[in-house]
Amino acid sequence: MMSERVLEVRDATFEDEVLKSGRPVVVDFWAPWCAPCRVLAPVVEKLAERHAGSIQFYKLNIDENPSTPQRYAVKGIPTLIIFDGGREVERIVGAVGLDALSRTIDKYVPVSA
């Protein structure tokens, strides 16, 4: 389910890969049994392709990595959390469409000098 653009992050690697990242990060909290998560996956993949190099995309399996979702009070999935500078800056809950998700994520694309 992972791809070259949407990487897997785990509880053990979350701080280094997400919180200490030098660029905005989108984390997709999901589980294999979650039908809306499967609907959202190609949308996330498409946005990861569009923003390659400026925003990093990760998926976190909540069943295998329970402490990070607990730490961020993830109550339902899919939940996408956007982190910038190590802080949560936006949260999207539920399977949203490409346009809505794109508008939200576009706010965090670094402006090229």
PDB file of N, CA and C in Angstrom:
ATOM      1  N   MET A   1       0.818  -1.204   0.000  1.00  0.00           N
ATOM      2  CA  MET A   1       0.000   0.000   0.000  1.00  0.00           C
ATOM      3  C   MET A   1       0.863   1.270   0.000  1.00  0.00           C
ATOM      4  N   MET A   2       2.088   1.164   0.499  1.00  0.00           N
ATOM      5  CA  MET A   2       2.976   2.327   0.482  1.00  0.00           C
ATOM      6  C   MET A   2       3.527   2.497  -0.942  1.00  0.00           C
ATOM      7  N   SER A   3       4.053   3.656  -1.202  1.00  0.00           N
ATOM      8  CA  SER A   3       4.621   3.906  -2.519  1.00  0.00           C
ATOM      9  C   SER A   3       5.925   4.663  -2.337  1.00  0.00           C
ATOM     10  N   GLU A   4       6.542   5.023  -3.446  1.00  0.00           N
ATOM     11  CA  GLU A   4       7.786   5.787  -3.324  1.00  0.00           C
ATOM     12  C   GLU A   4       7.522   7.220  -2.865  1.00  0.00           C
ATOM     13  N   ARG A   5       6.306   7.705  -3.049  1.00  0.00           N
ATOM     14  CA  ARG A   5       5.982   9.088  -2.655  1.00  0.00           C
ATOM     15  C   ARG A   5       5.311   9.180  -1.303  1.00  0.00           C
ATOM     16  N   VAL A   6       4.573   8.145  -0.925  1.00  0.00           N
ATOM     17  CA  VAL A   6       3.908   8.111   0.373  1.00  0.00           C
ATOM     18  C   VAL A   6       4.605   7.023   1.187  1.00  0.00           C
ATOM     19  N   LEU A   7       5.381   7.451   2.162  1.00  0.00           N
ATOM     20  CA  LEU A   7       6.206   6.531   2.933  1.00  0.00           C
ATOM     21  C   LEU A   7       5.500   6.118   4.215  1.00  0.00           C
ATOM     22  N   GLU A   8       5.972   5.035   4.800  1.00  0.00           N
ATOM     23  CA  GLU A   8       5.416   4.577   6.066  1.00  0.00           C
ATOM     24  C   GLU A   8       6.192   5.222   7.206  1.00  0.00           C
ATOM     25  N   VAL A   9       5.473   5.676   8.219  1.00  0.00           N
ATOM     26  CA  VAL A   9       6.111   6.186   9.430  1.00  0.00           C
ATOM     27  C   VAL A   9       5.559   5.368  10.597  1.00  0.00           C
ATOM     28  N   ARG A  10       6.392   5.174  11.604  1.00  0.00           N
ATOM     29  CA  ARG A  10       6.023   4.363  12.760  1.00  0.00           C
ATOM     30  C   ARG A  10       6.192   5.208  14.021  1.00  0.00           C
ATOM     31  N   ASP A  11       5.627   4.702  15.123  1.00  0.00           N
ATOM     32  CA  ASP A  11       5.799   5.399  16.396  1.00  0.00           C
ATOM     33  C   ASP A  11       7.276   5.716  16.657  1.00  0.00           C
ATOM     34  N   ALA A  12       8.135   4.739  16.396  1.00  0.00           N
ATOM     35  CA  ALA A  12       9.562   4.874  16.710  1.00  0.00           C
ATOM     36  C   ALA A  12      10.274   5.913  15.849  1.00  0.00           C
ATOM     37  N   THR A  13       9.759   6.174  14.652  1.00  0.00           N
ATOM     38  CA  THR A  13      10.441   7.092  13.732  1.00  0.00           C
ATOM     39  C   THR A  13       9.703   8.419  13.566  1.00  0.00           C
ATOM     40  N   PHE A  14       8.558   8.560  14.233  1.00  0.00           N
ATOM     41  CA  PHE A  14       7.694   9.724  14.019  1.00  0.00           C
ATOM     42  C   PHE A  14       8.410  11.042  14.317  1.00  0.00           C
ATOM     43  N   GLU A  15       9.085  11.102  15.446  1.00  0.00           N
ATOM     44  CA  GLU A  15       9.731  12.368  15.816  1.00  0.00           C
ATOM     45  C   GLU A  15      10.776  12.794  14.787  1.00  0.00           C
ATOM     46  N   ASP A  16      11.652  11.865  14.401  1.00  0.00           N
ATOM     47  CA  ASP A  16      12.711  12.207  13.442  1.00  0.00           C
ATOM     48  C   ASP A  16      12.170  12.513  12.055  1.00  0.00           C
ATOM     49  N   GLU A  17      11.223  11.708  11.579  1.00  0.00           N
ATOM     50  CA  GLU A  17      10.754  11.856  10.203  1.00  0.00           C
ATOM     51  C   GLU A  17       9.704  12.953  10.035  1.00  0.00           C
ATOM     52  N   VAL A  18       8.885  13.174  11.054  1.00  0.00           N
ATOM     53  CA  VAL A  18       7.787  14.137  10.927  1.00  0.00           C
ATOM     54  C   VAL A  18       8.097  15.433  11.676  1.00  0.00           C
ATOM     55  N   LEU A  19       8.318  15.331  12.973  1.00  0.00           N
ATOM     56  CA  LEU A  19       8.459  16.539  13.787  1.00  0.00           C
ATOM     57  C   LEU A  19       9.745  17.304  13.508  1.00  0.00           C
ATOM     58  N   LYS A  20      10.795  16.600  13.117  1.00  0.00           N
ATOM     59  CA  LYS A  20      12.076  17.266  12.844  1.00  0.00           C
ATOM     60  C   LYS A  20      12.298  17.519  11.355  1.00  0.00           C
ATOM     61  N   SER A  21      11.266  17.299  10.548  1.00  0.00           N
ATOM     62  CA  SER A  21      11.396  17.505   9.108  1.00  0.00           C
ATOM     63  C   SER A  21      11.600  18.978   8.800  1.00  0.00           C
ATOM     64  N   GLY A  22      12.390  19.242   7.784  1.00  0.00           N
ATOM     65  CA  GLY A  22      12.644  20.618   7.372  1.00  0.00           C
ATOM     66  C   GLY A  22      11.582  21.170   6.438  1.00  0.00           C
ATOM     67  N   ARG A  23      10.567  20.365   6.147  1.00  0.00           N
ATOM     68  CA  ARG A  23       9.492  20.822   5.257  1.00  0.00           C
ATOM     69  C   ARG A  23       8.158  20.343   5.823  1.00  0.00           C
ATOM     70  N   PRO A  24       7.055  20.901   5.322  1.00  0.00           N
ATOM     71  CA  PRO A  24       5.747  20.452   5.803  1.00  0.00           C
ATOM     72  C   PRO A  24       5.555  18.955   5.548  1.00  0.00           C
ATOM     73  N   VAL A  25       4.800  18.327   6.446  1.00  0.00           N
ATOM     74  CA  VAL A  25       4.562  16.891   6.375  1.00  0.00           C
ATOM     75  C   VAL A  25       3.068  16.626   6.538  1.00  0.00           C
ATOM     76  N   VAL A  26       2.539  15.739   5.698  1.00  0.00           N
ATOM     77  CA  VAL A  26       1.161  15.274   5.826  1.00  0.00           C
ATOM     78  C   VAL A  26       1.216  13.826   6.293  1.00  0.00           C
ATOM     79  N   VAL A  27       0.545  13.537   7.410  1.00  0.00           N
ATOM     80  CA  VAL A  27       0.490  12.161   7.917  1.00  0.00           C
ATOM     81  C   VAL A  27      -0.946  11.654   7.796  1.00  0.00           C
ATOM     82  N   ASP A  28      -1.090  10.543   7.098  1.00  0.00           N
ATOM     83  CA  ASP A  28      -2.375   9.874   6.910  1.00  0.00           C
ATOM     84  C   ASP A  28      -2.470   8.768   7.957  1.00  0.00           C
ATOM     85  N   PHE A  29      -3.328   8.965   8.972  1.00  0.00           N
ATOM     86  CA  PHE A  29      -3.569   7.946   9.987  1.00  0.00           C
ATOM     87  C   PHE A  29      -4.646   7.016   9.426  1.00  0.00           C
ATOM     88  N   TRP A  30      -4.330   5.723   9.301  1.00  0.00           N
ATOM     89  CA  TRP A  30      -5.198   4.782   8.607  1.00  0.00           C
ATOM     90  C   TRP A  30      -5.087   3.392   9.224  1.00  0.00           C
ATOM     91  N   ALA A  31      -5.921   2.477   8.721  1.00  0.00           N
ATOM     92  CA  ALA A  31      -5.836   1.055   9.073  1.00  0.00           C
ATOM     93  C   ALA A  31      -6.328   0.248   7.866  1.00  0.00           C
ATOM     94  N   PRO A  32      -5.794  -0.961   7.691  1.00  0.00           N
ATOM     95  CA  PRO A  32      -6.156  -1.769   6.527  1.00  0.00           C
ATOM     96  C   PRO A  32      -7.645  -2.107   6.445  1.00  0.00           C
ATOM     97  N   TRP A  33      -8.328  -2.193   7.569  1.00  0.00           N
ATOM     98  CA  TRP A  33      -9.751  -2.562   7.591  1.00  0.00           C
ATOM     99  C   TRP A  33     -10.682  -1.377   7.326  1.00  0.00           C
ATOM    100  N   CYS A  34     -10.138  -0.192   7.201  1.00  0.00           N
ATOM    101  CA  CYS A  34     -10.931   1.041   7.082  1.00  0.00           C
ATOM    102  C   CYS A  34     -11.249   1.335   5.611  1.00  0.00           C
ATOM    103  N   ALA A  35     -12.534   1.152   5.230  1.00  0.00           N
ATOM    104  CA  ALA A  35     -12.934   1.385   3.832  1.00  0.00           C
ATOM    105  C   ALA A  35     -12.714   2.836   3.390  1.00  0.00           C
ATOM    106  N   PRO A  36     -13.101   3.843   4.194  1.00  0.00           N
ATOM    107  CA  PRO A  36     -12.833   5.230   3.775  1.00  0.00           C
ATOM    108  C   PRO A  36     -11.333   5.519   3.599  1.00  0.00           C
ATOM    109  N   CYS A  37     -10.497   4.825   4.364  1.00  0.00           N
ATOM    110  CA  CYS A  37      -9.036   4.992   4.223  1.00  0.00           C
ATOM    111  C   CYS A  37      -8.586   4.530   2.838  1.00  0.00           C
ATOM    112  N   ARG A  38      -9.172   3.428   2.376  1.00  0.00           N
ATOM    113  CA  ARG A  38      -8.821   2.907   1.051  1.00  0.00           C
ATOM    114  C   ARG A  38      -9.308   3.848  -0.049  1.00  0.00           C
ATOM    115  N   VAL A  39     -10.434   4.521   0.187  1.00  0.00           N
ATOM    116  CA  VAL A  39     -10.952   5.497  -0.767  1.00  0.00           C
ATOM    117  C   VAL A  39     -10.016   6.711  -0.829  1.00  0.00           C
ATOM    118  N   LEU A  40      -9.504   7.118   0.309  1.00  0.00           N
ATOM    119  CA  LEU A  40      -8.648   8.304   0.395  1.00  0.00           C
ATOM    120  C   LEU A  40      -7.238   8.051  -0.149  1.00  0.00           C
ATOM    121  N   ALA A  41      -6.765   6.815  -0.091  1.00  0.00           N
ATOM    122  CA  ALA A  41      -5.379   6.495  -0.463  1.00  0.00           C
ATOM    123  C   ALA A  41      -4.971   7.012  -1.844  1.00  0.00           C
ATOM    124  N   PRO A  42      -5.762   6.808  -2.918  1.00  0.00           N
ATOM    125  CA  PRO A  42      -5.325   7.330  -4.218  1.00  0.00           C
ATOM    126  C   PRO A  42      -5.320   8.857  -4.284  1.00  0.00           C
ATOM    127  N   VAL A  43      -6.165   9.502  -3.487  1.00  0.00           N
ATOM    128  CA  VAL A  43      -6.185  10.965  -3.428  1.00  0.00           C
ATOM    129  C   VAL A  43      -4.878  11.462  -2.799  1.00  0.00           C
ATOM    130  N   VAL A  44      -4.483  10.830  -1.709  1.00  0.00           N
ATOM    131  CA  VAL A  44      -3.229  11.188  -1.036  1.00  0.00           C
ATOM    132  C   VAL A  44      -2.050  10.939  -1.973  1.00  0.00           C
ATOM    133  N   GLU A  45      -2.102   9.817  -2.676  1.00  0.00           N
ATOM    134  CA  GLU A  45      -1.038   9.467  -3.632  1.00  0.00           C
ATOM    135  C   GLU A  45      -0.904  10.542  -4.718  1.00  0.00           C
ATOM    136  N   LYS A  46      -2.025  10.992  -5.239  1.00  0.00           N
ATOM    137  CA  LYS A  46      -2.027  12.005  -6.292  1.00  0.00           C
ATOM    138  C   LYS A  46      -1.436  13.328  -5.781  1.00  0.00           C
ATOM    139  N   LEU A  47      -1.805  13.708  -4.558  1.00  0.00           N
ATOM    140  CA  LEU A  47      -1.269  14.949  -3.975  1.00  0.00           C
ATOM    141  C   LEU A  47       0.221  14.810  -3.662  1.00  0.00           C
ATOM    142  N   ALA A  48       0.635  13.627  -3.244  1.00  0.00           N
ATOM    143  CA  ALA A  48       2.059  13.393  -2.975  1.00  0.00           C
ATOM    144  C   ALA A  48       2.868  13.543  -4.257  1.00  0.00           C
ATOM    145  N   GLU A  49       2.296  13.063  -5.351  1.00  0.00           N
ATOM    146  CA  GLU A  49       2.959  13.196  -6.650  1.00  0.00           C
ATOM    147  C   GLU A  49       3.045  14.675  -7.045  1.00  0.00           C
ATOM    148  N   ARG A  50       1.961  15.394  -6.857  1.00  0.00           N
ATOM    149  CA  ARG A  50       1.890  16.812  -7.221  1.00  0.00           C
ATOM    150  C   ARG A  50       2.866  17.660  -6.408  1.00  0.00           C
ATOM    151  N   HIS A  51       3.056  17.309  -5.138  1.00  0.00           N
ATOM    152  CA  HIS A  51       3.883  18.126  -4.242  1.00  0.00           C
ATOM    153  C   HIS A  51       5.238  17.491  -3.934  1.00  0.00           C
ATOM    154  N   ALA A  52       5.658  16.540  -4.761  1.00  0.00           N
ATOM    155  CA  ALA A  52       6.945  15.871  -4.538  1.00  0.00           C
ATOM    156  C   ALA A  52       8.052  16.917  -4.443  1.00  0.00           C
ATOM    157  N   GLY A  53       8.861  16.814  -3.413  1.00  0.00           N
ATOM    158  CA  GLY A  53       9.964  17.747  -3.239  1.00  0.00           C
ATOM    159  C   GLY A  53       9.642  18.922  -2.335  1.00  0.00           C
ATOM    160  N   SER A  54       8.344  19.234  -2.136  1.00  0.00           N
ATOM    161  CA  SER A  54       8.021  20.366  -1.275  1.00  0.00           C
ATOM    162  C   SER A  54       7.296  19.948   0.004  1.00  0.00           C
ATOM    163  N   ILE A  55       6.492  18.900  -0.073  1.00  0.00           N
ATOM    164  CA  ILE A  55       5.787  18.384   1.101  1.00  0.00           C
ATOM    165  C   ILE A  55       6.003  16.881   1.145  1.00  0.00           C
ATOM    166  N   GLN A  56       6.316  16.354   2.340  1.00  0.00           N
ATOM    167  CA  GLN A  56       6.501  14.910   2.497  1.00  0.00           C
ATOM    168  C   GLN A  56       5.191  14.286   2.977  1.00  0.00           C
ATOM    169  N   PHE A  57       4.826  13.154   2.413  1.00  0.00           N
ATOM    170  CA  PHE A  57       3.614  12.439   2.788  1.00  0.00           C
ATOM    171  C   PHE A  57       3.981  11.109   3.441  1.00  0.00           C
ATOM    172  N   TYR A  58       3.307  10.810   4.560  1.00  0.00           N
ATOM    173  CA  TYR A  58       3.497   9.551   5.274  1.00  0.00           C
ATOM    174  C   TYR A  58       2.148   8.933   5.582  1.00  0.00           C
ATOM    175  N   LYS A  59       2.148   7.610   5.750  1.00  0.00           N
ATOM    176  CA  LYS A  59       0.995   6.883   6.266  1.00  0.00           C
ATOM    177  C   LYS A  59       1.421   6.253   7.581  1.00  0.00           C
ATOM    178  N   LEU A  60       0.515   6.280   8.569  1.00  0.00           N
ATOM    179  CA  LEU A  60       0.783   5.649   9.848  1.00  0.00           C
ATOM    180  C   LEU A  60      -0.361   4.684  10.150  1.00  0.00           C
ATOM    181  N   ASN A  61      -0.033   3.386  10.232  1.00  0.00           N
ATOM    182  CA  ASN A  61      -1.020   2.352  10.535  1.00  0.00           C
ATOM    183  C   ASN A  61      -1.312   2.409  12.033  1.00  0.00           C
ATOM    184  N   ILE A  62      -2.547   2.803  12.385  1.00  0.00           N
ATOM    185  CA  ILE A  62      -2.874   3.016  13.798  1.00  0.00           C
ATOM    186  C   ILE A  62      -2.909   1.712  14.600  1.00  0.00           C
ATOM    187  N   ASP A  63      -3.149   0.583  13.940  1.00  0.00           N
ATOM    188  CA  ASP A  63      -3.171  -0.694  14.639  1.00  0.00           C
ATOM    189  C   ASP A  63      -1.763  -1.119  15.058  1.00  0.00           C
ATOM    190  N   GLU A  64      -0.794  -0.855  14.205  1.00  0.00           N
ATOM    191  CA  GLU A  64       0.588  -1.250  14.476  1.00  0.00           C
ATOM    192  C   GLU A  64       1.333  -0.200  15.296  1.00  0.00           C
ATOM    193  N   ASN A  65       0.824   1.025  15.317  1.00  0.00           N
ATOM    194  CA  ASN A  65       1.506   2.141  15.976  1.00  0.00           C
ATOM    195  C   ASN A  65       0.493   2.940  16.803  1.00  0.00           C
ATOM    196  N   PRO A  66       0.107   2.421  17.975  1.00  0.00           N
ATOM    197  CA  PRO A  66      -0.969   3.058  18.733  1.00  0.00           C
ATOM    198  C   PRO A  66      -0.578   4.329  19.496  1.00  0.00           C
ATOM    199  N   SER A  67       0.695   4.524  19.803  1.00  0.00           N
ATOM    200  CA  SER A  67       1.012   5.644  20.688  1.00  0.00           C
ATOM    201  C   SER A  67       0.928   7.007  20.004  1.00  0.00           C
ATOM    202  N   THR A  68       1.309   7.101  18.724  1.00  0.00           N
ATOM    203  CA  THR A  68       1.235   8.398  18.032  1.00  0.00           C
ATOM    204  C   THR A  68      -0.213   8.863  17.849  1.00  0.00           C
ATOM    205  N   PRO A  69      -1.131   8.001  17.381  1.00  0.00           N
ATOM    206  CA  PRO A  69      -2.529   8.450  17.285  1.00  0.00           C
ATOM    207  C   PRO A  69      -3.094   8.866  18.647  1.00  0.00           C
ATOM    208  N   GLN A  70      -2.679   8.172  19.696  1.00  0.00           N
ATOM    209  CA  GLN A  70      -3.133   8.523  21.037  1.00  0.00           C
ATOM    210  C   GLN A  70      -2.582   9.896  21.437  1.00  0.00           C
ATOM    211  N   ARG A  71      -1.326  10.109  21.159  1.00  0.00           N
ATOM    212  CA  ARG A  71      -0.668  11.383  21.492  1.00  0.00           C
ATOM    213  C   ARG A  71      -1.366  12.565  20.811  1.00  0.00           C
ATOM    214  N   TYR A  72      -1.841  12.354  19.580  1.00  0.00           N
ATOM    215  CA  TYR A  72      -2.499  13.430  18.832  1.00  0.00           C
ATOM    216  C   TYR A  72      -4.025  13.323  18.865  1.00  0.00           C
ATOM    217  N   ALA A  73      -4.559  12.500  19.770  1.00  0.00           N
ATOM    218  CA  ALA A  73      -6.004  12.364  19.980  1.00  0.00           C
ATOM    219  C   ALA A  73      -6.754  12.102  18.673  1.00  0.00           C
ATOM    220  N   VAL A  74      -6.216  11.167  17.889  1.00  0.00           N
ATOM    221  CA  VAL A  74      -6.895  10.762  16.652  1.00  0.00           C
ATOM    222  C   VAL A  74      -8.051   9.852  17.063  1.00  0.00           C
ATOM    223  N   LYS A  75      -9.271  10.326  16.851  1.00  0.00           N
ATOM    224  CA  LYS A  75     -10.468   9.598  17.305  1.00  0.00           C
ATOM    225  C   LYS A  75     -11.077   8.735  16.216  1.00  0.00           C
ATOM    226  N   GLY A  76     -10.960   9.161  14.971  1.00  0.00           N
ATOM    227  CA  GLY A  76     -11.527   8.406  13.864  1.00  0.00           C
ATOM    228  C   GLY A  76     -10.570   8.425  12.692  1.00  0.00           C
ATOM    229  N   ILE A  77     -10.725   7.452  11.814  1.00  0.00           N
ATOM    230  CA  ILE A  77      -9.867   7.421  10.628  1.00  0.00           C
ATOM    231  C   ILE A  77     -10.742   7.338   9.388  1.00  0.00           C
ATOM    232  N   PRO A  78     -10.259   7.811   8.264  1.00  0.00           N
ATOM    233  CA  PRO A  78      -8.936   8.419   8.096  1.00  0.00           C
ATOM    234  C   PRO A  78      -8.871   9.825   8.705  1.00  0.00           C
ATOM    235  N   THR A  79      -7.708  10.127   9.250  1.00  0.00           N
ATOM    236  CA  THR A  79      -7.396  11.474   9.709  1.00  0.00           C
ATOM    237  C   THR A  79      -6.077  11.869   9.076  1.00  0.00           C
ATOM    238  N   LEU A  80      -6.058  13.031   8.447  1.00  0.00           N
ATOM    239  CA  LEU A  80      -4.810  13.585   7.915  1.00  0.00           C
ATOM    240  C   LEU A  80      -4.418  14.750   8.808  1.00  0.00           C
ATOM    241  N   ILE A  81      -3.189  14.717   9.275  1.00  0.00           N
ATOM    242  CA  ILE A  81      -2.678  15.845  10.059  1.00  0.00           C
ATOM    243  C   ILE A  81      -1.499  16.444   9.313  1.00  0.00           C
ATOM    244  N   ILE A  82      -1.541  17.757   9.156  1.00  0.00           N
ATOM    245  CA  ILE A  82      -0.445  18.483   8.507  1.00  0.00           C
ATOM    246  C   ILE A  82       0.422  19.068   9.614  1.00  0.00           C
ATOM    247  N   PHE A  83       1.713  18.768   9.535  1.00  0.00           N
ATOM    248  CA  PHE A  83       2.683  19.287  10.494  1.00  0.00           C
ATOM    249  C   PHE A  83       3.611  20.243   9.762  1.00  0.00           C
ATOM    250  N   ASP A  84       3.939  21.339  10.415  1.00  0.00           N
ATOM    251  CA  ASP A  84       4.896  22.297   9.849  1.00  0.00           C
ATOM    252  C   ASP A  84       5.736  22.804  11.007  1.00  0.00           C
ATOM    253  N   GLY A  85       7.048  22.673  10.872  1.00  0.00           N
ATOM    254  CA  GLY A  85       7.934  23.092  11.949  1.00  0.00           C
ATOM    255  C   GLY A  85       7.718  22.299  13.222  1.00  0.00           C
ATOM    256  N   GLY A  86       7.312  21.038  13.088  1.00  0.00           N
ATOM    257  CA  GLY A  86       7.131  20.182  14.255  1.00  0.00           C
ATOM    258  C   GLY A  86       5.805  20.363  14.975  1.00  0.00           C
ATOM    259  N   ARG A  87       4.942  21.218  14.458  1.00  0.00           N
ATOM    260  CA  ARG A  87       3.651  21.485  15.090  1.00  0.00           C
ATOM    261  C   ARG A  87       2.508  21.056  14.171  1.00  0.00           C
ATOM    262  N   GLU A  88       1.425  20.598  14.791  1.00  0.00           N
ATOM    263  CA  GLU A  88       0.209  20.329  14.021  1.00  0.00           C
ATOM    264  C   GLU A  88      -0.374  21.673  13.608  1.00  0.00           C
ATOM    265  N   VAL A  89      -0.596  21.844  12.295  1.00  0.00           N
ATOM    266  CA  VAL A  89      -1.155  23.109  11.812  1.00  0.00           C
ATOM    267  C   VAL A  89      -2.547  22.926  11.201  1.00  0.00           C
ATOM    268  N   GLU A  90      -2.899  21.693  10.869  1.00  0.00           N
ATOM    269  CA  GLU A  90      -4.218  21.460  10.262  1.00  0.00           C
ATOM    270  C   GLU A  90      -4.565  19.990  10.416  1.00  0.00           C
ATOM    271  N   ARG A  91      -5.881  19.718  10.519  1.00  0.00           N
ATOM    272  CA  ARG A  91      -6.359  18.342  10.655  1.00  0.00           C
ATOM    273  C   ARG A  91      -7.592  18.164   9.787  1.00  0.00           C
ATOM    274  N   ILE A  92      -7.619  17.091   9.031  1.00  0.00           N
ATOM    275  CA  ILE A  92      -8.744  16.765   8.162  1.00  0.00           C
ATOM    276  C   ILE A  92      -9.215  15.371   8.546  1.00  0.00           C
ATOM    277  N   VAL A  93     -10.480  15.254   8.926  1.00  0.00           N
ATOM    278  CA  VAL A  93     -11.022  13.962   9.341  1.00  0.00           C
ATOM    279  C   VAL A  93     -12.028  13.489   8.306  1.00  0.00           C
ATOM    280  N   GLY A  94     -11.881  12.230   7.900  1.00  0.00           N
ATOM    281  CA  GLY A  94     -12.809  11.645   6.934  1.00  0.00           C
ATOM    282  C   GLY A  94     -12.227  11.651   5.533  1.00  0.00           C
ATOM    283  N   ALA A  95     -12.875  10.904   4.671  1.00  0.00           N
ATOM    284  CA  ALA A  95     -12.442  10.803   3.275  1.00  0.00           C
ATOM    285  C   ALA A  95     -12.966  12.022   2.524  1.00  0.00           C
ATOM    286  N   VAL A  96     -12.104  12.968   2.265  1.00  0.00           N
ATOM    287  CA  VAL A  96     -12.500  14.171   1.539  1.00  0.00           C
ATOM    288  C   VAL A  96     -12.020  14.071   0.101  1.00  0.00           C
ATOM    289  N   GLY A  97     -12.619  14.858  -0.758  1.00  0.00           N
ATOM    290  CA  GLY A  97     -12.281  14.818  -2.172  1.00  0.00           C
ATOM    291  C   GLY A  97     -10.956  15.491  -2.480  1.00  0.00           C
ATOM    292  N   LEU A  98     -10.481  15.243  -3.679  1.00  0.00           N
ATOM    293  CA  LEU A  98      -9.199  15.781  -4.129  1.00  0.00           C
ATOM    294  C   LEU A  98      -9.172  17.308  -4.069  1.00  0.00           C
ATOM    295  N   ASP A  99     -10.204  17.968  -4.554  1.00  0.00           N
ATOM    296  CA  ASP A  99     -10.202  19.433  -4.595  1.00  0.00           C
ATOM    297  C   ASP A  99     -10.123  20.040  -3.196  1.00  0.00           C
ATOM    298  N   ALA A 100     -10.952  19.547  -2.290  1.00  0.00           N
ATOM    299  CA  ALA A 100     -10.961  20.086  -0.921  1.00  0.00           C
ATOM    300  C   ALA A 100      -9.628  19.836  -0.230  1.00  0.00           C
ATOM    301  N   LEU A 101      -9.115  18.643  -0.382  1.00  0.00           N
ATOM    302  CA  LEU A 101      -7.847  18.303   0.251  1.00  0.00           C
ATOM    303  C   LEU A 101      -6.702  19.110  -0.361  1.00  0.00           C
ATOM    304  N   SER A 102      -6.747  19.266  -1.658  1.00  0.00           N
ATOM    305  CA  SER A 102      -5.722  20.032  -2.354  1.00  0.00           C
ATOM    306  C   SER A 102      -5.694  21.483  -1.871  1.00  0.00           C
ATOM    307  N   ARG A 103      -6.862  22.091  -1.734  1.00  0.00           N
ATOM    308  CA  ARG A 103      -6.933  23.482  -1.261  1.00  0.00           C
ATOM    309  C   ARG A 103      -6.318  23.618   0.131  1.00  0.00           C
ATOM    310  N   THR A 104      -6.571  22.651   0.986  1.00  0.00           N
ATOM    311  CA  THR A 104      -6.030  22.695   2.345  1.00  0.00           C
ATOM    312  C   THR A 104      -4.508  22.539   2.321  1.00  0.00           C
ATOM    313  N   ILE A 105      -4.024  21.546   1.594  1.00  0.00           N
ATOM    314  CA  ILE A 105      -2.588  21.263   1.562  1.00  0.00           C
ATOM    315  C   ILE A 105      -1.818  22.377   0.846  1.00  0.00           C
ATOM    316  N   ASP A 106      -2.418  22.947  -0.178  1.00  0.00           N
ATOM    317  CA  ASP A 106      -1.736  24.006  -0.945  1.00  0.00           C
ATOM    318  C   ASP A 106      -1.321  25.192  -0.072  1.00  0.00           C
ATOM    319  N   LYS A 107      -2.025  25.412   1.036  1.00  0.00           N
ATOM    320  CA  LYS A 107      -1.684  26.517   1.936  1.00  0.00           C
ATOM    321  C   LYS A 107      -0.304  26.356   2.551  1.00  0.00           C
ATOM    322  N   TYR A 108       0.188  25.125   2.571  1.00  0.00           N
ATOM    323  CA  TYR A 108       1.455  24.831   3.253  1.00  0.00           C
ATOM    324  C   TYR A 108       2.604  24.573   2.307  1.00  0.00           C
ATOM    325  N   VAL A 109       2.373  24.732   1.012  1.00  0.00           N
ATOM    326  CA  VAL A 109       3.450  24.526   0.041  1.00  0.00           C
ATOM    327  C   VAL A 109       4.424  25.697   0.163  1.00  0.00           C
ATOM    328  N   PRO A 110       5.695  25.404   0.423  1.00  0.00           N
ATOM    329  CA  PRO A 110       6.667  26.495   0.524  1.00  0.00           C
ATOM    330  C   PRO A 110       6.757  27.260  -0.795  1.00  0.00           C
ATOM    331  N   VAL A 111       6.826  28.562  -0.684  1.00  0.00           N
ATOM    332  CA  VAL A 111       6.951  29.406  -1.869  1.00  0.00           C
ATOM    333  C   VAL A 111       8.418  29.417  -2.296  1.00  0.00           C
ATOM    334  N   SER A 112       8.657  29.109  -3.552  1.00  0.00           N
ATOM    335  CA  SER A 112      10.042  29.069  -4.048  1.00  0.00           C
ATOM    336  C   SER A 112      10.597  30.490  -4.116  1.00  0.00           C
ATOM    337  N   ALA A 113      11.860  30.604  -3.803  1.00  0.00           N
ATOM    338  CA  ALA A 113      12.502  31.932  -3.797  1.00  0.00           C
ATOM    339  C   ALA A 113      12.745  32.413  -5.218  1.00  0.00           C
TER     340      ALA A 113
END
